[in-house]
mmCIF file of C-alpha atoms in Angstrom:
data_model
loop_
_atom_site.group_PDB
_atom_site.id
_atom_site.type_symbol
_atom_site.label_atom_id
_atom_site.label_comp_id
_atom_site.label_asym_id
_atom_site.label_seq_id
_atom_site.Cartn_x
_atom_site.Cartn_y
_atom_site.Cartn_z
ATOM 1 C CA UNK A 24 -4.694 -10.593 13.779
ATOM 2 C CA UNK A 25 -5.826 -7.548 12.326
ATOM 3 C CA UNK A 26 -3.474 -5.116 10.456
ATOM 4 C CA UNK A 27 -3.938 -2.880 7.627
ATOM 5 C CA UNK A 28 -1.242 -1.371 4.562
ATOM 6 C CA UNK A 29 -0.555 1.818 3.408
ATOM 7 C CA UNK A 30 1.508 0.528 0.313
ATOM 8 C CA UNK A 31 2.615 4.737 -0.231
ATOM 9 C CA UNK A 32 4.776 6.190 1.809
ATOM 10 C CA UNK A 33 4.457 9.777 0.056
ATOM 11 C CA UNK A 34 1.912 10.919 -2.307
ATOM 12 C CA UNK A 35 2.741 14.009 -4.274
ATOM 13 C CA UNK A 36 -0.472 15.739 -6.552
ATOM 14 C CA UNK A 37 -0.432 19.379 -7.516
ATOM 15 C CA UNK A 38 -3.053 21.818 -6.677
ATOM 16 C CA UNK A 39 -6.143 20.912 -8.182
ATOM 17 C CA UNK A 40 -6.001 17.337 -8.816
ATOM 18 C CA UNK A 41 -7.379 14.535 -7.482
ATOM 19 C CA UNK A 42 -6.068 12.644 -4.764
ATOM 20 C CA UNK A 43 -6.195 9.205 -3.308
ATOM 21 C CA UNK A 44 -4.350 7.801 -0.359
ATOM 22 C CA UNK A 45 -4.500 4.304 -0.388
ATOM 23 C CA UNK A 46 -5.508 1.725 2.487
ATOM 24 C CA UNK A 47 -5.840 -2.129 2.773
ATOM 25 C CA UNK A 48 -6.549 -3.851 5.603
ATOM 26 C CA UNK A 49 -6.794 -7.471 7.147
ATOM 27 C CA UNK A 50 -9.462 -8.407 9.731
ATOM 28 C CA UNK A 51 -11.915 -11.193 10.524
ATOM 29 C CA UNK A 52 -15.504 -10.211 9.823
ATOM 30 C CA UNK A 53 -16.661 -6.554 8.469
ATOM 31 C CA UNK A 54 -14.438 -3.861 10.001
ATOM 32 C CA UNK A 55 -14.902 -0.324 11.725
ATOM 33 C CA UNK A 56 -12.755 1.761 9.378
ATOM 34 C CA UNK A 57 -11.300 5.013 10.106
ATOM 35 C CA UNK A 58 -9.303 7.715 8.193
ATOM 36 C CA UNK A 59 -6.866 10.424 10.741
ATOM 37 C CA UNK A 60 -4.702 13.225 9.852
ATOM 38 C CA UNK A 61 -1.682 14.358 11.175
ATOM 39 C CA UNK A 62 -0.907 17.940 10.548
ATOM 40 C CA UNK A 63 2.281 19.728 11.619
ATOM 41 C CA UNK A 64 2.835 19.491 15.188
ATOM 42 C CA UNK A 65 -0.876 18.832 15.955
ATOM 43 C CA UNK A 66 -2.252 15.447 17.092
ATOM 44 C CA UNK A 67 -4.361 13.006 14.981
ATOM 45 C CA UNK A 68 -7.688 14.286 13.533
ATOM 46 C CA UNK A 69 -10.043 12.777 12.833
ATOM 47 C CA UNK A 70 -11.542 12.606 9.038
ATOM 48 C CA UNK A 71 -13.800 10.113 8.629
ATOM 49 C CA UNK A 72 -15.152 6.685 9.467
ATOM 50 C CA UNK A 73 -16.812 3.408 7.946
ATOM 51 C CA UNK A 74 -19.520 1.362 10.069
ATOM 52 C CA UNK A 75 -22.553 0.190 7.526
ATOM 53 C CA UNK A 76 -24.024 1.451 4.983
ATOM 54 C CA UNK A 77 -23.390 3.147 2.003
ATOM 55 C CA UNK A 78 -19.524 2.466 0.675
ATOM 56 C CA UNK A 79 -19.162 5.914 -0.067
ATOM 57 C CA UNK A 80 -18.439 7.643 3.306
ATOM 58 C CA UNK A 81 -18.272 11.612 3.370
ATOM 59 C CA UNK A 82 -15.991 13.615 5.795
ATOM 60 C CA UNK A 83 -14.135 16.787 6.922
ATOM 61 C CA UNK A 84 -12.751 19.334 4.824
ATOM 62 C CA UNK A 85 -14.134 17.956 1.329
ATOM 63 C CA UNK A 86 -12.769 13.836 1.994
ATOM 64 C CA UNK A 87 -14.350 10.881 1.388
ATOM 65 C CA UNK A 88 -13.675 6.928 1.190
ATOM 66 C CA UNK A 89 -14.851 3.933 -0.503
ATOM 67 C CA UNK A 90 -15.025 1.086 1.573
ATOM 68 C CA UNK A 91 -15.059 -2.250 -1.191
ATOM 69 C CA UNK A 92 -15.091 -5.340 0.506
ATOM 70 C CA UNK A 93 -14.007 -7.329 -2.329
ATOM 71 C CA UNK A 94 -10.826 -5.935 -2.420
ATOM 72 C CA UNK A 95 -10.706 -5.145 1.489
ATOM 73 C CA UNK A 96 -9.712 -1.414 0.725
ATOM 74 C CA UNK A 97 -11.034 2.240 1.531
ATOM 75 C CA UNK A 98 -8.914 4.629 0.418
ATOM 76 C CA UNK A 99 -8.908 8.464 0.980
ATOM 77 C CA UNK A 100 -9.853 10.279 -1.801
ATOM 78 C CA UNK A 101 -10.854 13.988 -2.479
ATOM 79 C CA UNK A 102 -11.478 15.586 -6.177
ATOM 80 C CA UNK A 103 -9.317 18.975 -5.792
ATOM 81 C CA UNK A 104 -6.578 18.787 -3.715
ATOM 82 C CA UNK A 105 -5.379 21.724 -1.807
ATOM 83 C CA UNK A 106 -1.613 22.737 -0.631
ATOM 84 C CA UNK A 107 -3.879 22.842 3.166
ATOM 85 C CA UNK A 108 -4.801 19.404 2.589
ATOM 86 C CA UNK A 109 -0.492 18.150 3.121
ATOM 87 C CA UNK A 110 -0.206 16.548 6.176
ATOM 88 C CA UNK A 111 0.301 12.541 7.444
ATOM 89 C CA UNK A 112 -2.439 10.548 6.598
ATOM 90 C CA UNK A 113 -3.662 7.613 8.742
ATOM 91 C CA UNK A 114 -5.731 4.652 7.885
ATOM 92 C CA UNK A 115 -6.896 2.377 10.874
ATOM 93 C CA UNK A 116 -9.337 -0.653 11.707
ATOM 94 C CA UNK A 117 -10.816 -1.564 14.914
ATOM 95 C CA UNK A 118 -13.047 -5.096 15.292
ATOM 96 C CA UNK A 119 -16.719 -5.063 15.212
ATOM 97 C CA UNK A 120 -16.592 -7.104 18.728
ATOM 98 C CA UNK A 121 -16.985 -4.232 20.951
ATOM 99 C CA UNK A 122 -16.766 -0.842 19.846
ATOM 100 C CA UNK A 123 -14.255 0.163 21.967
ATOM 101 C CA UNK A 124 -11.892 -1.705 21.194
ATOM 102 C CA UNK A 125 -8.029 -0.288 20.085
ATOM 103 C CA UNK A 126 -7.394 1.103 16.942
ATOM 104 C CA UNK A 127 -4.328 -0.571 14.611
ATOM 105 C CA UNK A 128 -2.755 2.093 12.679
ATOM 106 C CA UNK A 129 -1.297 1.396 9.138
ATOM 107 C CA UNK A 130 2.044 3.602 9.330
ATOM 108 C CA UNK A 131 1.440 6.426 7.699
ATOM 109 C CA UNK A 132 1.199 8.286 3.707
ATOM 110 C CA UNK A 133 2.202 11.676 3.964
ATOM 111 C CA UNK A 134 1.054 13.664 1.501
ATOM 112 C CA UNK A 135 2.498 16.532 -0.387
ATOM 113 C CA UNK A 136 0.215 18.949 -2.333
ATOM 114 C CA UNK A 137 2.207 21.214 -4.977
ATOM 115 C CA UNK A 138 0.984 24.614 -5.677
ATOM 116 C CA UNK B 3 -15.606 21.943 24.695
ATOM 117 C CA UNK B 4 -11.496 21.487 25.867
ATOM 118 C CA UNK B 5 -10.352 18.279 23.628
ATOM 119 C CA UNK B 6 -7.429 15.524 24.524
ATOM 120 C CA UNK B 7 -4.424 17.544 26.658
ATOM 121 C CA UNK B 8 -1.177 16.149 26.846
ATOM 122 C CA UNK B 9 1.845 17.355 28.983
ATOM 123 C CA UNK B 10 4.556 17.210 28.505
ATOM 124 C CA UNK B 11 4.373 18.161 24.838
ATOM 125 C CA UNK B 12 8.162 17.328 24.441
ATOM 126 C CA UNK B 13 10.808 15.906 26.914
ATOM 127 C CA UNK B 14 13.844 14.672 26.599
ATOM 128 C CA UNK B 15 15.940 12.589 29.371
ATOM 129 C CA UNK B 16 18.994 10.045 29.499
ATOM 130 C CA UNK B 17 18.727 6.202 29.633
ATOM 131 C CA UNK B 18 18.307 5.222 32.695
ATOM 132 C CA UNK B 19 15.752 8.312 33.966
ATOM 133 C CA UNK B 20 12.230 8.029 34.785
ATOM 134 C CA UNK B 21 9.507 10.028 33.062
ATOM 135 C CA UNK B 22 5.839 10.737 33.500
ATOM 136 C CA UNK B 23 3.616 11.821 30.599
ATOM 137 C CA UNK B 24 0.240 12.936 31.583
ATOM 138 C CA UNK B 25 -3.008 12.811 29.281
ATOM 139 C CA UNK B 26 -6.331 14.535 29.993
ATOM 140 C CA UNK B 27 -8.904 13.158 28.621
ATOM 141 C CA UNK B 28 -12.060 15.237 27.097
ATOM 142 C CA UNK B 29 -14.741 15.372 29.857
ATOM 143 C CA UNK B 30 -17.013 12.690 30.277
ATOM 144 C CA UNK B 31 -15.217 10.362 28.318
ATOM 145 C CA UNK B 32 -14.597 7.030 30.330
ATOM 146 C CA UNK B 33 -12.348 5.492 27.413
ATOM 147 C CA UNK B 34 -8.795 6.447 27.717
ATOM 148 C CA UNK B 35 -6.155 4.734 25.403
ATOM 149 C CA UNK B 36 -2.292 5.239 24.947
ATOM 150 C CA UNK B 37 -0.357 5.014 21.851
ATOM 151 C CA UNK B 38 2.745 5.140 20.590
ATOM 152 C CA UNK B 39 4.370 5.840 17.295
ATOM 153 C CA UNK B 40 8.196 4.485 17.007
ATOM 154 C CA UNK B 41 9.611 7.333 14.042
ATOM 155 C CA UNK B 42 8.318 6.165 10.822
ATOM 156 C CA UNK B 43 6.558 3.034 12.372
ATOM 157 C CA UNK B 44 2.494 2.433 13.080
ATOM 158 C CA UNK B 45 0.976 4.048 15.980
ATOM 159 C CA UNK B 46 0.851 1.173 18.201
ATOM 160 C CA UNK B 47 -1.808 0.531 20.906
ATOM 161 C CA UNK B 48 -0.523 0.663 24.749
ATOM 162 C CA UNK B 49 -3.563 -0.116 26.647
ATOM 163 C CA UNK B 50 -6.980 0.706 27.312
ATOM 164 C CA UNK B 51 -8.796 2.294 30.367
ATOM 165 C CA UNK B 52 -12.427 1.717 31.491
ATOM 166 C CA UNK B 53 -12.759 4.576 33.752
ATOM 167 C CA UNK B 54 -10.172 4.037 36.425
ATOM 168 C CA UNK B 55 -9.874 0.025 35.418
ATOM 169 C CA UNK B 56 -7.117 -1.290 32.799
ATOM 170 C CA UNK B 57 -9.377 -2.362 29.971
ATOM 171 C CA UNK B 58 -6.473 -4.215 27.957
ATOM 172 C CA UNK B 59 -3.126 -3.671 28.435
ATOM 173 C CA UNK B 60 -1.518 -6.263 25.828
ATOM 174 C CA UNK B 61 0.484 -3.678 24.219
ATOM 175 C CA UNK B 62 2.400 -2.457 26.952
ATOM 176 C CA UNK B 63 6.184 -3.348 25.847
ATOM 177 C CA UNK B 64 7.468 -4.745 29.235
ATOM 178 C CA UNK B 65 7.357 -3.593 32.825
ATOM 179 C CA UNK B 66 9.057 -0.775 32.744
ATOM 180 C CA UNK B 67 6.135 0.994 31.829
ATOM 181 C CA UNK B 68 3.956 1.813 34.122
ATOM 182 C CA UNK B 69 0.159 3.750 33.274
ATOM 183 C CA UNK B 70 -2.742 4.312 35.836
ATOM 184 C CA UNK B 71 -5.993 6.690 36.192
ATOM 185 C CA UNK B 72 -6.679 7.228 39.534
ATOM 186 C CA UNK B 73 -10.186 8.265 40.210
ATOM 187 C CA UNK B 74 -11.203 7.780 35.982
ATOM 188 C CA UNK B 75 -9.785 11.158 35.263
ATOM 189 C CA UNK B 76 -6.492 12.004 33.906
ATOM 190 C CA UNK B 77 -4.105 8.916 33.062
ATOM 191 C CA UNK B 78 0.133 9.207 33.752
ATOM 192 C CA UNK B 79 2.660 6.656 31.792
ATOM 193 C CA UNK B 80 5.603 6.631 33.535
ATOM 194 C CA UNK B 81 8.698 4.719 31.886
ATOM 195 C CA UNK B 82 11.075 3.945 34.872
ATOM 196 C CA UNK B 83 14.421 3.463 33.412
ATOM 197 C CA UNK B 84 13.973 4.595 30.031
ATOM 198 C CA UNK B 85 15.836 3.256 27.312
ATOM 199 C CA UNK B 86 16.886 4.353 23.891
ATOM 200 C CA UNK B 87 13.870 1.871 22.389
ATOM 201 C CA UNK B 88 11.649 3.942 24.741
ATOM 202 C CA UNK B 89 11.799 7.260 22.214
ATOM 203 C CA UNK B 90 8.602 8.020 20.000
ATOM 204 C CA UNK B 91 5.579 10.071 20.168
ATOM 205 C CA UNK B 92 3.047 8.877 22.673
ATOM 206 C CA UNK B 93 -0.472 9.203 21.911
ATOM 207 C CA UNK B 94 -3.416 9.390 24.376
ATOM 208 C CA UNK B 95 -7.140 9.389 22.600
ATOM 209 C CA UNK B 96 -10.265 8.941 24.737
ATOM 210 C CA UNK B 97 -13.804 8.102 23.641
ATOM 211 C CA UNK B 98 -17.512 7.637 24.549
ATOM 212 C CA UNK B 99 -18.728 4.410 26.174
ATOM 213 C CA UNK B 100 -22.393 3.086 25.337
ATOM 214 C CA UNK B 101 -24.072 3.367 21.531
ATOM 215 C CA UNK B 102 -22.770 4.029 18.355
ATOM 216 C CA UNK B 103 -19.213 3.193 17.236
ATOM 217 C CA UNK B 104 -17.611 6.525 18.719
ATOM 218 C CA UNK B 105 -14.488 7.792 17.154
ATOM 219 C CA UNK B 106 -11.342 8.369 19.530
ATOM 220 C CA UNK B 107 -10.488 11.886 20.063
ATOM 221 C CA UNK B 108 -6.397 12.289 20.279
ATOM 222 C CA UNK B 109 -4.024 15.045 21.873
ATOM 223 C CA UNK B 110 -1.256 16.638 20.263
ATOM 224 C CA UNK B 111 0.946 14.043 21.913
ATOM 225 C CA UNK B 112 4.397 13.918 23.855
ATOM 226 C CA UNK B 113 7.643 13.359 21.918
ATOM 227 C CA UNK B 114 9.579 11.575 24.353
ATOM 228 C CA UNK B 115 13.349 11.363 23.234
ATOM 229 C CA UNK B 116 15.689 8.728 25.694
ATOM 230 C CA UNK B 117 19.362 9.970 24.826
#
């Protein structure tokens, strides 16, 4: 069964600072991986997403993630955090069997970004 | 281009009632999934449409809950009775078919609250 771990459930960084949102996960094979964000009464958004390639995978609004394998992680990260960027943050896998297949949803970091 | 639309955004009824949320999905899309996030829980899969045909449907709780998409348009999930369990946010996202690994688009979602 697939499932993935978001071990934090609040991250606090001030203004300026780096910022990662961690994200494990637990599949069989290689993974689609996805990042969404939740932002105050607004749906999920979506941020970014792993299919091949290069680990390092760009996305909106400054993001990125680092898929490793070894470790079966890709967490969020972005170099300067902004207050903007504090919102719910959610990590999710979906099986490389068909590409339409459901997302599963870790349950959530929300993140807090101090001016 | 209109994205996800959910109604209603909120609603709020007693055990025992009967509710219909409604999700329309982004033109053109033929995916159409449901989701639902239990407060402070994962967003949890529902099911799955193909166009007007129930893809997957393993994560609908019991039969009390009852989703279609008549003519592979908009989708309804009606919960007929509700119970207290019932209450969450409920998620519709719709996606692409054919090609690359698309990304689901979500709506704002309905907070459904069973008193």
């Amino acid at each position: 069964a697939q499932s993935v771990a978001q071990p934090e459930d609040q991250v606090n960084v001030a203004e300026g600072n780096p910022l990662t949102v961690k994200c494990t996960y637990s599949v069989s094979g290689n993974p689609y991986l996805f990042w969404y964000v939740q932002y105050p009464n607004r749906g999920l958004q979506f941020l970014l997403k792993y299919i091949t390639g290069d680990n390092l995978v760009k996305g909106s609004y400054g993001f990125e993630a680092e898929f490793n394998k070894s470790q079966t992680s890709f967490h969020l990260k972005k170099p300067s955090a902004l207050v903007s960027d504090s919102a719910l943050y959610f990590c999710a896998v979906r099986s490389r069997n068909s590409g339409n297949t459901p997302l599963v949803f870790g349950k959530g970091t929300r993140l807090s970004v101090i001016a | 281009e209109a994205g996800v639309t959910q109604f209603p955004s909120h609603s709020v009824i007693e055990k025992g009632q009967t509710v219909t949320l409604r999700c329309d999905p982004i033109s053109g899309h033929d995916n159409l999934y449901w989701y639902r996030r239990v407060m402070g829980k994962e967003i949890k899969f529902l099911l799955h449409f193909v166009k007007e045909s129930k893809q997957d449907e393993s994560g609908m709780p019991n039969n009390r809950f009852l989703a279609e998409r008549t003519g592979g348009t908009y989708s309804t999930l009606k919960v007929q009775p509700a119970e207290l369990e019932d209450s969450g946010v409920y998620f519709c996202a719709s996606s692409q078919v054919l090609g690359q690994v698309h990304e689901q688009y979500f709506g704002p979602g309905t907070r459904l609250t069973v008193t």
